[in-house]
Short mmCIF file of C-alpha atoms and ligand atoms in Angstrom, two decimals:
data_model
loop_
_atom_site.label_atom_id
_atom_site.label_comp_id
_atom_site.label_asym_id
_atom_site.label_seq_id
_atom_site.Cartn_x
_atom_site.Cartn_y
_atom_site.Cartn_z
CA UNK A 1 -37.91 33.14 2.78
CA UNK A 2 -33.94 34.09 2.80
CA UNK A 3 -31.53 31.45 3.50
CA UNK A 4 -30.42 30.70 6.79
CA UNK A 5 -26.69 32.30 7.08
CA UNK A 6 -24.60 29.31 8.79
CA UNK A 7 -21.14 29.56 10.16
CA UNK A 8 -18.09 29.11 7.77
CA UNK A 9 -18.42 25.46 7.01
CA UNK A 10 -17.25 22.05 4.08
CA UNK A 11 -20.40 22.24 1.94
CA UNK A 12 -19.13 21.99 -1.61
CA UNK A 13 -21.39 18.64 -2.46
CA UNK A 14 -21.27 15.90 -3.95
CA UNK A 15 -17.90 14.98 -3.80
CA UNK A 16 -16.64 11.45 -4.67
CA UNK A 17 -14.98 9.44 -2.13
CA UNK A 18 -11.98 7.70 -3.03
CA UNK A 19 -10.39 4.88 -2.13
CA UNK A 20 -6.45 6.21 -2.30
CA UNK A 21 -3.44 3.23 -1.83
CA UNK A 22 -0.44 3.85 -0.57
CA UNK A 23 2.54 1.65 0.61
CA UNK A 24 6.46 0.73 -0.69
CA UNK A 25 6.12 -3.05 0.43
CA UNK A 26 3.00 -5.59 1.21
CA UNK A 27 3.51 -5.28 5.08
CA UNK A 28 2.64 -1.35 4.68
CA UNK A 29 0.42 -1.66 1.81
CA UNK A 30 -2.75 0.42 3.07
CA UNK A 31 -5.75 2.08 1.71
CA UNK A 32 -7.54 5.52 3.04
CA UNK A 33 -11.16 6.63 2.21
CA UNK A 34 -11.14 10.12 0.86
CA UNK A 35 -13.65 12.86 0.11
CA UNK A 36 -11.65 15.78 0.33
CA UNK A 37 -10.09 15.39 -3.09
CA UNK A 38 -10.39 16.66 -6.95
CA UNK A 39 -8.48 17.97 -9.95
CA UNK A 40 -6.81 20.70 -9.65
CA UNK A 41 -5.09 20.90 -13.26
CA UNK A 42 -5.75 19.64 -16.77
CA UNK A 43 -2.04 20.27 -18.38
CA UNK A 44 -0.12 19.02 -16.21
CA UNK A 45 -2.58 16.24 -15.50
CA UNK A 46 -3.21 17.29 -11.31
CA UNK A 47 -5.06 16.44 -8.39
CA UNK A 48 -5.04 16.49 -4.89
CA UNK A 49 -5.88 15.19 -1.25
CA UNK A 50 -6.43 16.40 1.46
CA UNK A 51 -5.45 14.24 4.74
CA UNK A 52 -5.35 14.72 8.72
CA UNK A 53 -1.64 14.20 10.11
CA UNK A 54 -2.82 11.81 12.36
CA UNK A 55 -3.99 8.98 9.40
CA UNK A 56 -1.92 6.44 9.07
CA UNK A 57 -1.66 6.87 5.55
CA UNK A 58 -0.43 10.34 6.31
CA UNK A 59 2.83 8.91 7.30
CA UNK A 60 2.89 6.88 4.12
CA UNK A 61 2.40 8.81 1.12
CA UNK A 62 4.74 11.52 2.83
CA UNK A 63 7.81 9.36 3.01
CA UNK A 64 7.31 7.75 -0.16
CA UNK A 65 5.78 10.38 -1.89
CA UNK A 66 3.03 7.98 -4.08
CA UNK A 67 -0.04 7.18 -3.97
CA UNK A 68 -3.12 5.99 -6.39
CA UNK A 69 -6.42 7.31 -6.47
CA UNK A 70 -9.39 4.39 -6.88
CA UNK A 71 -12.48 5.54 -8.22
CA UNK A 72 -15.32 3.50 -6.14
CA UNK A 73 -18.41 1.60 -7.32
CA UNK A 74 -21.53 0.63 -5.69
CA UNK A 75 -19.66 -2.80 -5.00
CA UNK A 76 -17.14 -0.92 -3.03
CA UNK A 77 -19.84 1.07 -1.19
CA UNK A 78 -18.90 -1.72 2.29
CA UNK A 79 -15.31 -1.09 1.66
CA UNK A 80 -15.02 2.61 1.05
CA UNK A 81 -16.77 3.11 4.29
CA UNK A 82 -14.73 0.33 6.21
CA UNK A 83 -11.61 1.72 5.14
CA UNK A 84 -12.91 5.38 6.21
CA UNK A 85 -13.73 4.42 9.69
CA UNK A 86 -10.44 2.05 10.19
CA UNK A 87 -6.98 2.08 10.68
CA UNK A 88 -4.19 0.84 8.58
CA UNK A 89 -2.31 0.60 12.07
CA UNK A 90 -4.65 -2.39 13.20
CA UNK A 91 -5.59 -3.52 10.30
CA UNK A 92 -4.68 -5.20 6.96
CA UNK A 93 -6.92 -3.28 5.03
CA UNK A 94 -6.70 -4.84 1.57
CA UNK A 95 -7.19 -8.87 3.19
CA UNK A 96 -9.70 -7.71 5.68
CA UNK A 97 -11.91 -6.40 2.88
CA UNK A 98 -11.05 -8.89 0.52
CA UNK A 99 -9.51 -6.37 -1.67
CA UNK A 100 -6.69 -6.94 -4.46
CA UNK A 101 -3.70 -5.00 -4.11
CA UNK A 102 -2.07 -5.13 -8.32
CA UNK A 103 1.14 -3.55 -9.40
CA UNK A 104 1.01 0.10 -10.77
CA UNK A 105 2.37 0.85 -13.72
CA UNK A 106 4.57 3.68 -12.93
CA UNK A 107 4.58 4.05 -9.23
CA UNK A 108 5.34 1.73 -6.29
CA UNK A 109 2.17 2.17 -4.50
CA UNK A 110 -0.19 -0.58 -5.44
CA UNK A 111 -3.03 -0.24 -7.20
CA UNK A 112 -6.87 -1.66 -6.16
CA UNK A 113 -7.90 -4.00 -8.47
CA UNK A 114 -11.60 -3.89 -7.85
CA UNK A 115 -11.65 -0.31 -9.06
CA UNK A 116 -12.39 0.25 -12.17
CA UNK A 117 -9.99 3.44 -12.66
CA UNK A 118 -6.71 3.72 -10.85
CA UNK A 119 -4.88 7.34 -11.05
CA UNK A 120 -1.27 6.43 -10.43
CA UNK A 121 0.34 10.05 -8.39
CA UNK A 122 3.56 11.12 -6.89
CA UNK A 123 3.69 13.80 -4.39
CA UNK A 124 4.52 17.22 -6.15
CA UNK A 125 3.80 19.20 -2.64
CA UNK A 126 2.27 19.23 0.49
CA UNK A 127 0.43 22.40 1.71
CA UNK A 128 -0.10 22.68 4.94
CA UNK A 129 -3.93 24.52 5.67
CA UNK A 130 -5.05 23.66 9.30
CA UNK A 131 -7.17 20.73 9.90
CA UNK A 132 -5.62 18.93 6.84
CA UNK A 133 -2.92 19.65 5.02
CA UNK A 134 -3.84 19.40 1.08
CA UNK A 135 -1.36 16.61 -1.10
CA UNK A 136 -0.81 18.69 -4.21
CA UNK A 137 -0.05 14.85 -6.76
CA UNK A 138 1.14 14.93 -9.83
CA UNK A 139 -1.13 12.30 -12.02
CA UNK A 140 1.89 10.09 -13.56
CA UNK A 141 -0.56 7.03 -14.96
CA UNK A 142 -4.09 6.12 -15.49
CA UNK A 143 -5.25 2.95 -15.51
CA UNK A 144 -8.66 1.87 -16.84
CA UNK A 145 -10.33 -1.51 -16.35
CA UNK A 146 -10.67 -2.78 -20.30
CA UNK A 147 -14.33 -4.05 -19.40
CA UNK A 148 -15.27 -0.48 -19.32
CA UNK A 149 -13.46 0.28 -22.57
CA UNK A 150 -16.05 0.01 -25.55
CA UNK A 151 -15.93 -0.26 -29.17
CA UNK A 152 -14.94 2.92 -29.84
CA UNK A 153 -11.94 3.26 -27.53
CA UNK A 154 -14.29 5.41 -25.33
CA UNK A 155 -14.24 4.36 -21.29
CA UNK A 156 -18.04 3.95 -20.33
CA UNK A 157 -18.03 6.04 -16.84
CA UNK A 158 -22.08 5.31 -16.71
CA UNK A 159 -21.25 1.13 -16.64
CA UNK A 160 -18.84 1.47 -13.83
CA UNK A 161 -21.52 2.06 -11.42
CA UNK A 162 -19.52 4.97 -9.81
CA UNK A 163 -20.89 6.30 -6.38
CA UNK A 164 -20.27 9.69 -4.80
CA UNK A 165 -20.35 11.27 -0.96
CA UNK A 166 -23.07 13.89 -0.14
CA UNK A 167 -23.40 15.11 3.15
CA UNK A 168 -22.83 11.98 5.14
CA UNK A 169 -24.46 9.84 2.78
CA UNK A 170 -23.29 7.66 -0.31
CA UNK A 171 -25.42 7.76 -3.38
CA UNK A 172 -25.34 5.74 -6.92
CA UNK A 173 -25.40 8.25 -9.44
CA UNK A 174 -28.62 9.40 -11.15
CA UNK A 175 -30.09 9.51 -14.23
CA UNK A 176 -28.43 11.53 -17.51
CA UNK A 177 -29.41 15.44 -17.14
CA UNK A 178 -26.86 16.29 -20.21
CA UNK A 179 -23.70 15.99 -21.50
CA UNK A 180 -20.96 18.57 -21.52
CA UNK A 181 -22.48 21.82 -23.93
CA UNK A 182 -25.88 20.09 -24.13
CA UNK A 183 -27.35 23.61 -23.25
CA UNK A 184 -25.90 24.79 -26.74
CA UNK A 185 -26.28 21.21 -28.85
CA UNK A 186 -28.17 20.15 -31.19
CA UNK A 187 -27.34 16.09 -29.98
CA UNK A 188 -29.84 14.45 -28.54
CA UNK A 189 -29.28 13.25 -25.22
CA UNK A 190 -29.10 9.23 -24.96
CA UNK A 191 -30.11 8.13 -21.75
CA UNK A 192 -29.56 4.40 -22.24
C1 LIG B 1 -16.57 9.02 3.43
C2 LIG B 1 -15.29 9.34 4.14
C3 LIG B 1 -14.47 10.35 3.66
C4 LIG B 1 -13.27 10.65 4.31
N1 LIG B 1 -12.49 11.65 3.81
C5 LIG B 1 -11.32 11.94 4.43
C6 LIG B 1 -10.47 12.96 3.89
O1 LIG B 1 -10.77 13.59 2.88
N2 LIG B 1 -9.30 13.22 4.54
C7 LIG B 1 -8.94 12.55 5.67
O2 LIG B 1 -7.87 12.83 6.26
N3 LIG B 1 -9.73 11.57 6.20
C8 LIG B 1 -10.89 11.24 5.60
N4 LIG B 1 -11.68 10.25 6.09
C9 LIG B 1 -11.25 9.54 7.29
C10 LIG B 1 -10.18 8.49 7.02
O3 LIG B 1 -10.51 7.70 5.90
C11 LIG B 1 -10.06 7.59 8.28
O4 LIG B 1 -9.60 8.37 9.37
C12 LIG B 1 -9.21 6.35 8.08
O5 LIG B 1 -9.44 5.49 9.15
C13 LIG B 1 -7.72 6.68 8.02
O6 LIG B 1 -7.07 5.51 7.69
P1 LIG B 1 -5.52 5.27 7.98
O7 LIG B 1 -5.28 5.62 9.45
O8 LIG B 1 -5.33 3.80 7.71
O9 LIG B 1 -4.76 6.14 7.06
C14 LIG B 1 -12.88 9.92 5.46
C15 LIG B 1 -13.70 8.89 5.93
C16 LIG B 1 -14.89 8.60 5.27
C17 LIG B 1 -15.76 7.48 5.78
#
């Protein structure tokens, strides 16, 4: 049977959904869930958001023009949600999850502790498109959680116990299909 044509529609799945801080001082210090986001660039190291005007955070990251992007884990599953469906302007975000706001390295935006990779960005442009208008960041750290780090120097993405967004719904990742030129390898693929 041919596919069903749909109207013109957000299906590019799965996408991860990030837990992005922003904030100059504690009193401000704020955290957005985000789905629409992604690399953009390799050299220079890029990525981007893409927010409503009307988030809090919005207001935020414009004036300041930083932000981090947390990677979330299957223990942040509650909180990536919670932070997705509330409001930096009636909530404390960070003490109402229970969530650690740590110094960045480079910027002034603080960084979520829980998460095991923090992606420290300053605001290169904002693009207006309609519904959201895309934050075109400039990556100016990365910070990776040393338990992750093993023997040899490599960060273990597989122990973090990363999640991602599909469609409504937030999954655990699956099982190893391949690694990056498996089609064309002789490696075998370890599926620990
Ligand atoms: C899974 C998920 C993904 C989301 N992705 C986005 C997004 O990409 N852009 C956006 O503007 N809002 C997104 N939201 C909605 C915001 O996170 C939500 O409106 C939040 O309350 C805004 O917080 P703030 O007002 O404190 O900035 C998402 C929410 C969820 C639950």
């Amino acid at each position: 049977m041919a596919k069903e044509n749909w109207k013109p529609g957000t299906m590019v799945y799965p996408l991860p959904a990030v837990l992005v801080s922003c904030g100059a001082s504690r009193e401000e210090y704020n955290l957005i869930t985000v789905a629409w986001t992604g690399t953009v660039c390799t050299e220079p190291p890029m990525c981007y958001i893409s927010m409503r005007k009307d988030r809090h955070s919005y207001g935020i990251i414009s004036r300041t023009g930083e932000c981090v992007i947390n990677l979330t884990t299957e223990a942040l599953a509650r909180a990536t949600d919670w932070c997705g469906v509330n409001s930096g302007r009636d909530h404390d975000k960070f003490a109402e999850c229970g969530l650690t706001p740590e110094p960045s390295a480079v910027v002034s935006a603080p960084s979520l502790a829980e998460s095991p990779v923090s992606i420290e960005c300053r605001v290169n442009r904002i693009i207006p498109l309609g519904s959201h208008d895309m934050f075109l960041l400039d990556v100016v750290n990365v910070a990776a959680d040393p338990k992750y780090i093993d023997k040899s120097g490599r960060f273990d993405m597989r122990a973090a116990g990363l999640i991602s967004y599909c469609h409504g719904e937030y999954f655990s990742l699956g099982k190893v299909l391949g690694f990056f030129g498996w089609s064309v390898s002789k490696r075998k693929i370890s599926r620990r």
